[in-house]
Amino acid sequence: MNLDVVFSGVGGQGVVVLSDIYCEAAMLDGFDVAKAEIHGMAQRGGSIVAYARIGAKVESPLIETGKADAIVGFEILETARALPMLKQHGTVIVNKKYIPPNCMVAGAKPKKAEDLMALVRAKALVHEVDGIGIAQKLGNLLVVNTILLGALSALPEIPVKTVSFEQAIAGKIKEKYVNLNLKAFQLGRESVLMS
Amino acid sequence: MTSKIAADKPGSFALLNGDEAVARGAVEATVKVAAAYPGTPATEILESIAEVAKEFGIYAEWSINEIVAAEVAAGASMAGVRSMVSMKHVGLNVAADAVMTLAYTGVEGGLVIAVCDDPALHSSQNEQDTRFFAVHSKLPLLDAGSPQEAHDMAREAFEISEKLGLPVILRLTTRVAHGKARVKLGTFQKISRRADFDKNGSKWVMVPSNAIRQHRVLEGRLAEAKRLAENSGFNVLEDNGCEIGIVGSGVGYYYARSVLNTKKFSWLKLGFVHPFPEEAVKKFASKVKKLIVIEELRPYIEENIQRLCLQVSGKIQLGLEEIGEFTPDNIRQALAKQGLTTQTEKQEPVDLPPRPPALCPGCPHRAFYYALNMVNQSVNCDTDKCVGCDICEYACSFEKEKVFNPLKSRIRSVRINQTLNTAVTCKACINAPCIKACPEEAITQSKETGSIVLDETKCKGCDWCIEACKYGAITRHPTTHKAMVCDRCDGDPKCIPACPESALSLGGKSNDKIVTGDIGCYTLGVLPPVNAVQSCLCMGAGISQAAGMIHAGVKDKVFSVIGDSTFFHGGMPGLLNIVYNKANVCVIVMDNSVVAMTGHQPTPGSGKTAMGTDAKIVKIQDIAKAVGIEKVEVIDPYDIKTATAKIRETIEYNGPSVIISQRPCPLLIERGKPREIKEECNACGICVKAFGCPAISLQKDHAEIDSSLCYGCGVCETVCQFDAIRRKEK
């Protein structure tokens, strides 16, 4: 059986890098991995989604609708957008940050963050992570995604070892930021374990 | 950190995308020369090779376009070394002239043409299927369905190329090129060759007598290629002794495997797909009762199987389209209809506001488009806000005549129906019909601002201009009986601040200028609210399309917008052509000195090469002057006033002209101080609805700037007509 995770956010939030670290960690534990993402035109400020699949053998990189085990949402609207991917009673880790899209331009009706969260809660087991709050405590707003990775690592369904996550972070992040990110990972982890 | 593809650890795994895997395979196979032009989703092939080029003694370059890249690779191959050229699918059209005849000349050192198709057009202008180019050019083609295959095929392709004496096409699709997976690395081969060219070989000289001979040689090589395809390890047969056999290629084949119980079917994965391995397929067909084909885009395998007079279920029988990409969802749906798997539960769609791609905050393209839209600037009225109170008319008549008399106003409040009101005034048309209509030459247009100016001493009150104006914006003075027209109060219209509903704003949206576009970030200028660009065909097309319209006799002023890299790629011949054949196009080069869309690769204007060495900076203004353009302007797009004035100058100018809008891509430079909204903001919305910066959003009674998104370009300060935006201190 494969374990399928959807990473969803807005261009520039680090969705691709984070899903890479997750896959690198899974590979350290001997899992086969495949992931999909889109670069180029789709990247300019638009919605970004990356699919990461791990297992003994992974045949293809895309996740089926309604089959994802978990969603890691970097932003509330994009989390709600990824919901149809999630299986019934799947898990959602959501960063409590709402970036409203430019509705004036798109001609669509805006939604309130609370309404979007209600949609998410109706379908999934939700772990809300105050990524920005924790990051502020660490004094660097750029570690929000590592905090989310820590939260993901704490889910019981994720079979990847904590030490592998830490090793993958150390392999991917610039040396002088490694300790900061390991701390962020730990705090993210605790935010789920303590809740 | 060293590059992922440089690790000398054969047998170990790395997380690579398809492009990186191709690069690794090529480096393992001792590629010596690699050339490419950036294009999603193929960019990272050359990028990854360039990153390790010095370490491995490779020469890597960003060529100015795909045919040049193909010719560079061909030259290296003629000199006996292994070479690679990579491109996106449409790039192969550009390179086609070289590639078609390269099939005749053949190669000396192995030459691999790596091509990435883009089903579903994630970042492209068409969905062509490169497998058919292989048929067209008679070249062997390997079709990769995963990063591991991409790696193995790239490595093997050089061997095949040298065995056959032919270039080999390696095809990827977006989900392979930009999908990452665990890839098992191979050893670095030890092949050392001295570059040398046999000057006596007639096979390189494709004059007719040689070429017809080489055509025969090609047919022989193709027959040999077919033998290789029949026995290729890339065509993998998995015989599970089942009734139904599934044949496929590319990533679609793996979707089928992931939605089916693989043990209940027999499988044939085709990787060496051209020449078509007929015998291998016949053998597979003989083991099963029914054949199903799963392949994205066109039915290449399906038609080849039909040619063998075998029954097969393909596109039509399965209800799978040639349009768009496959997903596990649509494959499951198709196979479930055949009773081969189960349907999954339908998911409730969620109705959410979209988040489309947009030009980034601080993007100089947005600023330039704003200036372009402003060229025929006029006072516009938002019908959602206008209540028909007529206060604008009073404000105007007081400003112009010092009386409160709506009949003496240059702006007219109009009731469209019982609930819908608007205000109408001069739209400052390009080639304004009122000017042509006036028999007394009393109406002129300001060169700087585009305002329509009426000389009352010449006006005889004949009313012809009133009839000529399609907006009904010219009126008759009640006492002097002369024409009245809005002059926008020298750029500071008094009606705007007077409007109690903030319904009026100074804006421009042309419907009397044509703007042809091209391919790059600036293509996003087609989206609202910018709406500035009206075409996008292929690299460099905009300039010549504009010329074609002019020769066809269009009345409107025609502009052509093109990026710097696209200009070097395919725009230069078009520019020379409008000089030679005299078309009064105003060519606008959006110069951000980088290929921004594909991830900031250098251009001939950047002063750097793919390998990071210094290069001569080629200036676009020099090229424009050299081909004979006499009016060349270089402007800073952040300076909207000057930009608008220069654009206007080109409208009056009789001859082809070039405006170079020069500003580096903001993603490459340090951010400026973010801006913030002041109390003066009255939520008129121009910064959101006309300028459209993603960092600004409109709340109920004011605008808001997200300082984490703001790049601090400050253009919004110019755009705001109420002086309500300032630099954020602290």
Short mmCIF file of C-alpha atoms in Angstrom, two decimals, chain B residues 163-561:
data_model
loop_
_atom_site.label_atom_id
_atom_site.label_comp_id
_atom_site.label_asym_id
_atom_site.label_seq_id
_atom_site.Cartn_x
_atom_site.Cartn_y
_atom_site.Cartn_z
CA LYS B 163 25.41 1.93 -33.35
CA LEU B 164 22.98 3.27 -35.97
CA GLY B 165 24.86 6.41 -36.96
CA LEU B 166 21.65 8.36 -36.37
CA PRO B 167 20.47 11.00 -33.89
CA VAL B 168 18.10 9.45 -31.32
CA ILE B 169 15.07 11.28 -29.95
CA LEU B 170 14.38 10.81 -26.23
CA ARG B 171 10.83 11.85 -25.36
CA LEU B 172 9.55 12.84 -21.94
CA THR B 173 6.22 14.35 -20.93
CA THR B 174 5.58 16.94 -18.22
CA ARG B 175 4.70 14.39 -15.54
CA VAL B 176 7.95 12.54 -16.22
CA ALA B 177 10.12 15.64 -16.63
CA HIS B 178 8.72 17.36 -13.54
CA GLY B 179 7.80 14.29 -11.54
CA LYS B 180 10.46 13.25 -9.08
CA ALA B 181 11.21 9.66 -8.15
CA ARG B 182 13.82 7.41 -6.70
CA VAL B 183 16.42 6.89 -9.43
CA LYS B 184 19.15 4.27 -9.29
CA LEU B 185 22.40 5.85 -10.42
CA GLY B 186 24.81 4.21 -12.85
CA THR B 187 28.56 4.31 -13.27
CA PHE B 188 30.39 7.10 -15.05
CA GLN B 189 31.65 5.59 -18.27
CA LYS B 190 35.25 6.14 -19.23
CA ILE B 191 35.24 7.15 -22.88
CA SER B 192 37.95 9.49 -24.04
CA ARG B 193 37.79 10.88 -27.55
CA ARG B 194 39.77 13.55 -29.34
CA ALA B 195 37.60 15.95 -31.31
CA ASP B 196 38.47 15.60 -34.97
CA PHE B 197 36.58 16.15 -38.19
CA ASP B 198 37.01 14.09 -41.33
CA LYS B 199 37.16 16.83 -43.99
CA ASN B 200 36.77 14.40 -46.87
CA GLY B 201 33.40 12.88 -45.94
CA SER B 202 30.80 13.74 -48.61
CA LYS B 203 28.05 12.58 -46.27
CA TRP B 204 28.05 15.99 -44.55
CA VAL B 205 27.36 17.88 -47.77
CA MET B 206 23.66 17.61 -48.51
CA VAL B 207 23.63 18.65 -52.15
CA PRO B 208 21.02 16.67 -54.09
CA SER B 209 23.33 13.98 -55.45
CA ASN B 210 24.71 13.23 -51.98
CA ALA B 211 21.39 13.63 -50.24
CA ILE B 212 19.55 11.07 -52.35
CA ARG B 213 22.29 8.59 -51.58
CA GLN B 214 22.03 9.40 -47.88
CA HIS B 215 18.25 8.96 -48.01
CA ARG B 216 18.91 5.36 -49.04
CA VAL B 217 21.43 5.04 -46.23
CA LEU B 218 18.79 6.33 -43.81
CA GLU B 219 16.33 3.66 -44.89
CA GLY B 220 18.94 0.99 -44.20
CA ARG B 221 19.68 2.47 -40.78
CA LEU B 222 15.98 2.58 -39.99
CA ALA B 223 15.67 -1.12 -40.77
CA GLU B 224 18.55 -1.75 -38.37
CA ALA B 225 16.82 0.48 -35.80
CA LYS B 226 13.73 -1.69 -36.10
CA ARG B 227 15.80 -4.75 -35.21
CA LEU B 228 17.08 -2.91 -32.13
CA ALA B 229 13.54 -1.90 -31.16
CA GLU B 230 12.27 -5.48 -31.45
CA ASN B 231 14.88 -6.67 -28.96
CA SER B 232 15.10 -3.58 -26.78
CA GLY B 233 15.16 -3.96 -23.02
CA PHE B 234 12.94 -0.86 -22.86
CA ASN B 235 10.04 -2.91 -24.23
CA VAL B 236 9.10 -4.87 -21.14
CA LEU B 237 6.71 -7.82 -21.36
CA GLU B 238 5.05 -9.09 -18.17
CA ASP B 239 3.12 -12.22 -19.05
CA ASN B 240 0.75 -13.12 -16.22
CA GLY B 241 -1.12 -15.66 -18.35
CA CYS B 242 -4.24 -13.46 -18.41
CA GLU B 243 -6.89 -12.93 -21.08
CA ILE B 244 -6.49 -9.18 -21.29
CA GLY B 245 -3.21 -7.63 -22.31
CA ILE B 246 -2.46 -3.96 -21.76
CA VAL B 247 0.00 -2.16 -24.03
CA GLY B 248 1.14 1.35 -23.31
CA SER B 249 3.90 3.89 -23.27
CA GLY B 250 4.74 6.91 -21.16
CA VAL B 251 3.34 7.75 -17.76
CA GLY B 252 -0.21 6.78 -18.76
CA TYR B 253 0.83 3.12 -18.74
CA TYR B 254 1.83 3.45 -15.08
CA TYR B 255 -1.49 5.07 -14.16
CA ALA B 256 -3.18 1.97 -15.55
CA ARG B 257 -0.92 -0.20 -13.39
CA SER B 258 -1.68 1.84 -10.30
CA VAL B 259 -5.48 1.60 -10.68
CA LEU B 260 -5.63 -2.08 -11.70
CA ASN B 261 -4.71 -5.28 -9.95
CA THR B 262 -1.56 -5.92 -11.97
CA LYS B 263 -1.68 -9.67 -11.46
CA LYS B 264 -4.99 -9.95 -13.32
CA PHE B 265 -3.59 -8.64 -16.59
CA SER B 266 -0.63 -9.21 -18.88
CA TRP B 267 1.45 -6.13 -19.64
CA LEU B 268 3.61 -4.75 -22.41
CA LYS B 269 5.40 -1.49 -21.70
CA LEU B 270 6.81 0.03 -24.87
CA GLY B 271 9.84 2.28 -24.46
CA PHE B 272 11.56 1.99 -27.85
CA VAL B 273 8.49 3.05 -29.82
CA HIS B 274 9.87 4.15 -33.19
CA PRO B 275 10.48 2.21 -35.38
CA PHE B 276 7.47 0.32 -34.09
CA PRO B 277 8.43 -3.09 -32.59
CA GLU B 278 5.83 -5.05 -34.58
CA GLU B 279 7.11 -8.50 -33.80
CA ALA B 280 7.26 -7.85 -30.06
CA VAL B 281 3.65 -6.63 -30.13
CA LYS B 282 2.50 -9.57 -32.28
CA LYS B 283 4.12 -11.96 -29.84
CA PHE B 284 2.32 -10.29 -26.94
CA ALA B 285 -0.99 -10.30 -28.85
CA SER B 286 -0.72 -14.04 -29.41
CA LYS B 287 -0.61 -14.61 -25.64
CA VAL B 288 -3.80 -12.70 -24.82
CA LYS B 289 -7.39 -12.64 -26.05
CA LYS B 290 -7.92 -8.91 -25.91
CA LEU B 291 -5.57 -5.96 -26.34
CA ILE B 292 -6.04 -2.61 -24.64
CA VAL B 293 -3.86 0.40 -25.45
CA ILE B 294 -3.18 3.17 -22.93
CA GLU B 295 -1.29 6.14 -24.39
CA GLU B 296 -1.53 9.90 -23.88
CA LEU B 297 -2.17 12.31 -26.77
CA ARG B 298 -2.42 10.75 -30.24
CA PRO B 299 -3.12 7.03 -30.89
CA TYR B 300 0.35 6.15 -32.18
CA ILE B 301 0.62 2.65 -30.76
CA GLU B 302 -3.05 1.96 -31.45
CA GLU B 303 -2.78 2.81 -35.15
CA ASN B 304 0.38 0.75 -35.49
CA ILE B 305 -1.35 -2.25 -33.95
CA GLN B 306 -4.35 -1.79 -36.23
CA ARG B 307 -1.91 -1.80 -39.15
CA LEU B 308 -0.96 -5.33 -38.05
CA CYS B 309 -4.63 -6.28 -38.52
CA LEU B 310 -5.05 -6.95 -34.80
CA GLN B 311 -8.17 -6.09 -32.81
CA VAL B 312 -7.48 -3.48 -30.19
CA SER B 313 -9.41 -1.32 -27.71
CA GLY B 314 -8.03 2.18 -27.80
CA LYS B 315 -9.08 5.80 -27.56
CA ILE B 316 -12.61 5.44 -28.91
CA GLN B 317 -13.54 2.14 -27.22
CA LEU B 318 -12.24 3.33 -23.86
CA GLY B 319 -13.61 6.84 -24.22
CA LEU B 320 -10.19 8.39 -23.65
CA GLU B 321 -9.44 11.67 -25.35
CA GLU B 322 -6.50 12.81 -27.44
CA ILE B 323 -6.87 16.13 -25.64
CA GLY B 324 -5.23 16.84 -22.30
CA GLU B 325 -3.28 14.54 -20.04
CA PHE B 326 -4.15 11.25 -18.43
CA THR B 327 -4.59 11.03 -14.68
CA PRO B 328 -5.22 8.01 -12.47
CA ASP B 329 -8.78 9.39 -12.21
CA ASN B 330 -9.66 9.39 -15.89
CA ILE B 331 -7.86 6.07 -16.46
CA ARG B 332 -9.81 4.49 -13.59
CA GLN B 333 -13.05 5.87 -14.99
CA ALA B 334 -12.33 4.47 -18.46
CA LEU B 335 -11.25 1.05 -17.19
CA ALA B 336 -14.13 0.83 -14.72
CA LYS B 337 -16.57 1.32 -17.61
CA GLN B 338 -15.00 -1.80 -19.15
CA GLY B 339 -15.61 -3.62 -15.88
CA LEU B 340 -11.90 -3.99 -15.18
CA THR B 341 -11.79 -2.06 -11.92
CA THR B 342 -14.13 -0.27 -9.52
CA GLN B 343 -15.31 3.32 -9.73
CA THR B 344 -14.33 5.47 -6.79
CA GLU B 345 -16.77 7.50 -4.79
CA LYS B 346 -17.63 10.83 -6.39
CA GLN B 347 -16.14 13.77 -4.52
CA GLU B 348 -18.24 16.83 -3.87
CA PRO B 349 -16.72 19.68 -5.83
CA VAL B 350 -15.98 22.71 -3.65
CA ASP B 351 -16.87 26.11 -5.09
CA LEU B 352 -13.83 28.23 -4.32
CA PRO B 353 -12.47 31.45 -5.76
CA PRO B 354 -9.68 30.63 -8.22
CA ARG B 355 -6.09 31.75 -7.74
CA PRO B 356 -4.86 32.18 -11.30
CA PRO B 357 -1.22 32.89 -12.12
CA ALA B 358 -0.44 36.60 -12.34
CA LEU B 359 2.46 38.90 -13.02
CA CYS B 360 4.42 39.14 -9.75
CA PRO B 361 4.28 42.22 -7.50
CA GLY B 362 6.91 44.66 -8.72
CA CYS B 363 6.89 43.20 -12.24
CA PRO B 364 8.03 45.80 -14.77
CA HIS B 365 5.74 44.21 -17.37
CA ARG B 366 2.68 45.23 -15.36
CA ALA B 367 3.95 48.80 -15.15
CA PHE B 368 4.56 48.94 -18.88
CA TYR B 369 1.17 47.45 -19.72
CA TYR B 370 -0.41 50.03 -17.48
CA ALA B 371 1.38 52.76 -19.42
CA LEU B 372 0.28 51.17 -22.69
CA ASN B 373 -3.32 51.00 -21.51
CA MET B 374 -3.03 54.63 -20.40
CA VAL B 375 -2.05 55.84 -23.85
CA ASN B 376 -5.58 56.87 -24.60
CA GLN B 377 -6.41 57.79 -21.07
CA SER B 378 -9.83 59.12 -20.24
CA VAL B 379 -12.17 59.70 -17.33
CA ASN B 380 -14.00 56.42 -16.83
CA CYS B 381 -17.08 55.75 -14.78
CA ASP B 382 -17.80 52.67 -12.70
CA THR B 383 -21.46 51.90 -13.35
CA ASP B 384 -21.63 49.85 -10.15
CA LYS B 385 -20.96 52.99 -8.14
CA CYS B 386 -22.50 55.82 -10.17
CA VAL B 387 -25.86 56.98 -8.79
CA GLY B 388 -26.53 59.56 -11.49
CA CYS B 389 -26.30 62.54 -9.11
CA ASP B 390 -24.86 64.84 -11.83
CA ILE B 391 -22.32 66.37 -9.44
CA CYS B 392 -19.55 65.70 -11.99
CA GLU B 393 -21.41 67.91 -14.46
CA TYR B 394 -21.58 70.74 -11.94
CA ALA B 395 -17.91 70.32 -11.07
CA CYS B 396 -16.97 70.46 -14.74
CA SER B 397 -19.04 73.47 -15.64
CA PHE B 398 -17.70 75.31 -12.62
CA GLU B 399 -14.10 74.44 -13.54
CA LYS B 400 -14.50 75.45 -17.18
CA GLU B 401 -17.04 78.25 -17.09
CA LYS B 402 -17.32 79.24 -13.42
CA VAL B 403 -21.05 78.49 -13.43
CA PHE B 404 -23.08 75.59 -12.12
CA ASN B 405 -24.82 74.63 -15.34
CA PRO B 406 -24.87 70.99 -16.47
CA LEU B 407 -25.46 72.13 -20.05
CA LYS B 408 -21.99 73.65 -20.00
CA SER B 409 -20.30 70.51 -18.74
CA ARG B 410 -17.81 68.42 -20.76
CA ILE B 411 -18.89 65.29 -18.93
CA ARG B 412 -22.42 63.95 -19.27
CA SER B 413 -24.32 61.97 -16.70
CA VAL B 414 -26.39 59.33 -18.51
CA ARG B 415 -29.20 57.13 -17.22
CA ILE B 416 -28.91 53.74 -18.94
CA ASN B 417 -32.04 52.38 -17.25
CA GLN B 418 -33.91 52.96 -14.02
CA THR B 419 -31.12 51.56 -11.86
CA LEU B 420 -28.03 51.94 -14.00
CA ASN B 421 -26.20 55.22 -14.43
CA THR B 422 -22.93 56.29 -15.94
CA ALA B 423 -20.98 59.36 -16.98
CA VAL B 424 -19.62 59.82 -20.49
CA THR B 425 -16.70 61.88 -21.63
CA CYS B 426 -13.99 61.95 -24.30
CA LYS B 427 -12.12 58.63 -24.72
CA ALA B 428 -9.11 60.27 -26.47
CA CYS B 429 -9.20 57.76 -29.33
CA ILE B 430 -6.07 56.94 -31.30
CA ASN B 431 -6.61 58.33 -34.83
CA ALA B 432 -9.66 60.10 -33.44
CA PRO B 433 -12.55 60.30 -35.92
CA CYS B 434 -13.60 63.75 -34.67
CA ILE B 435 -10.29 65.18 -35.92
CA LYS B 436 -10.89 63.79 -39.38
CA ALA B 437 -14.50 64.95 -39.38
CA CYS B 438 -13.75 68.61 -38.65
CA PRO B 439 -13.72 70.62 -41.90
CA GLU B 440 -12.12 73.61 -40.18
CA GLU B 441 -9.14 71.72 -38.73
CA ALA B 442 -10.20 73.07 -35.36
CA ILE B 443 -9.57 69.79 -33.52
CA THR B 444 -6.11 68.44 -32.79
CA GLN B 445 -4.69 65.82 -30.45
CA SER B 446 -2.00 66.60 -27.90
CA LYS B 447 1.16 64.64 -28.68
CA GLU B 448 2.11 64.37 -25.03
CA THR B 449 -1.17 63.49 -23.37
CA GLY B 450 -3.43 62.37 -26.21
CA SER B 451 -6.09 64.90 -25.19
CA ILE B 452 -8.43 66.16 -27.87
CA VAL B 453 -7.90 69.94 -28.13
CA LEU B 454 -10.51 72.22 -29.65
CA ASP B 455 -9.52 75.57 -31.11
CA GLU B 456 -12.66 77.62 -30.46
CA THR B 457 -11.52 80.40 -32.77
CA LYS B 458 -11.66 77.97 -35.69
CA CYS B 459 -14.81 76.06 -34.68
CA LYS B 460 -17.84 77.13 -36.73
CA GLY B 461 -20.32 74.95 -34.83
CA CYS B 462 -21.05 72.64 -37.76
CA ASP B 463 -21.54 69.67 -35.38
CA TRP B 464 -19.78 67.19 -37.67
CA CYS B 465 -17.49 66.16 -34.84
CA ILE B 466 -20.53 65.46 -32.65
CA GLU B 467 -21.80 63.03 -35.26
CA ALA B 468 -18.38 61.44 -35.73
CA CYS B 469 -17.93 60.61 -32.04
CA LYS B 470 -19.17 57.10 -31.39
CA TYR B 471 -19.22 57.70 -27.63
CA GLY B 472 -21.44 60.78 -27.75
CA ALA B 473 -18.74 62.58 -25.82
CA ILE B 474 -18.77 65.87 -27.77
CA THR B 475 -21.58 68.30 -27.04
CA ARG B 476 -22.73 71.70 -28.22
CA HIS B 477 -22.32 74.77 -26.05
CA PRO B 478 -25.77 76.20 -25.26
CA THR B 479 -24.80 79.80 -25.90
CA THR B 480 -21.75 79.89 -28.20
CA HIS B 481 -23.05 76.87 -30.20
CA LYS B 482 -19.49 75.65 -30.58
CA ALA B 483 -18.32 72.12 -29.80
CA MET B 484 -17.29 71.20 -26.24
CA VAL B 485 -14.96 68.32 -25.41
CA CYS B 486 -13.22 67.12 -22.26
CA ASP B 487 -9.51 67.96 -22.08
CA ARG B 488 -9.00 66.11 -18.80
CA CYS B 489 -8.05 69.41 -17.13
CA ASP B 490 -4.39 68.91 -18.17
CA GLY B 491 -4.18 65.51 -16.54
CA ASP B 492 -5.92 66.48 -13.30
CA PRO B 493 -9.65 66.13 -13.96
CA LYS B 494 -11.69 68.07 -11.39
CA CYS B 495 -14.73 65.80 -11.75
CA ILE B 496 -12.88 62.84 -10.18
CA PRO B 497 -12.42 64.20 -6.65
CA ALA B 498 -15.89 65.80 -6.84
CA CYS B 499 -17.67 62.47 -7.29
CA PRO B 500 -19.18 61.55 -3.91
CA GLU B 501 -19.35 57.85 -4.85
CA SER B 502 -15.73 57.56 -6.08
CA ALA B 503 -17.17 56.24 -9.32
CA LEU B 504 -14.86 58.22 -11.60
CA SER B 505 -11.25 57.42 -12.31
CA LEU B 506 -8.65 58.27 -14.87
CA GLY B 507 -7.92 55.12 -16.79
CA GLY B 508 -7.26 53.75 -20.20
CA LYS B 509 -8.49 50.69 -21.97
CA SER B 510 -8.00 50.82 -25.62
CA ASN B 511 -10.30 49.51 -28.20
CA ASP B 512 -8.54 51.24 -31.01
CA LYS B 513 -5.07 49.75 -30.79
CA ILE B 514 -3.99 46.22 -31.62
CA VAL B 515 -1.34 44.59 -29.45
CA THR B 516 0.12 41.31 -30.66
CA GLY B 517 1.86 39.31 -27.97
CA ASP B 518 4.51 36.64 -27.74
CA ILE B 519 5.71 33.89 -25.42
CA GLY B 520 7.03 34.58 -21.92
CA CYS B 521 5.90 35.96 -18.54
CA TYR B 522 4.46 38.98 -20.34
CA THR B 523 1.90 36.70 -22.02
CA LEU B 524 0.12 37.00 -18.66
CA GLY B 525 -0.77 40.51 -19.90
CA VAL B 526 -3.66 38.79 -21.64
CA LEU B 527 -5.39 38.18 -18.28
CA PRO B 528 -7.64 40.63 -16.47
CA PRO B 529 -7.29 43.28 -15.27
CA VAL B 530 -4.36 44.01 -17.57
CA ASN B 531 -6.10 42.80 -20.76
CA ALA B 532 -3.40 44.39 -22.86
CA VAL B 533 -2.40 41.62 -25.25
CA GLN B 534 -4.51 40.11 -27.99
CA SER B 535 -2.42 37.30 -29.49
CA CYS B 536 0.14 34.61 -28.69
CA LEU B 537 1.16 32.15 -31.40
CA CYS B 538 4.78 31.05 -31.23
CA MET B 539 8.20 32.41 -30.37
CA GLY B 540 8.75 35.65 -32.30
CA ALA B 541 5.40 35.63 -34.13
CA GLY B 542 4.02 38.87 -32.71
CA ILE B 543 6.16 41.24 -34.79
CA SER B 544 5.32 39.58 -38.09
CA GLN B 545 1.64 39.08 -37.22
CA ALA B 546 1.50 42.81 -36.55
CA ALA B 547 3.09 43.46 -39.93
CA GLY B 548 0.59 41.15 -41.64
CA MET B 549 -2.32 43.06 -40.13
CA ILE B 550 -0.87 46.35 -41.34
CA HIS B 551 -0.40 45.00 -44.87
CA ALA B 552 -3.98 43.73 -44.70
CA GLY B 553 -5.04 47.32 -44.09
CA VAL B 554 -6.18 47.55 -40.47
CA LYS B 555 -6.90 51.11 -39.38
CA ASP B 556 -5.75 50.80 -35.77
CA LYS B 557 -2.23 51.42 -34.51
CA VAL B 558 -0.48 48.06 -34.17
CA PHE B 559 1.93 47.30 -31.34
CA SER B 560 3.89 44.11 -30.84
CA VAL B 561 5.09 43.05 -27.40
#
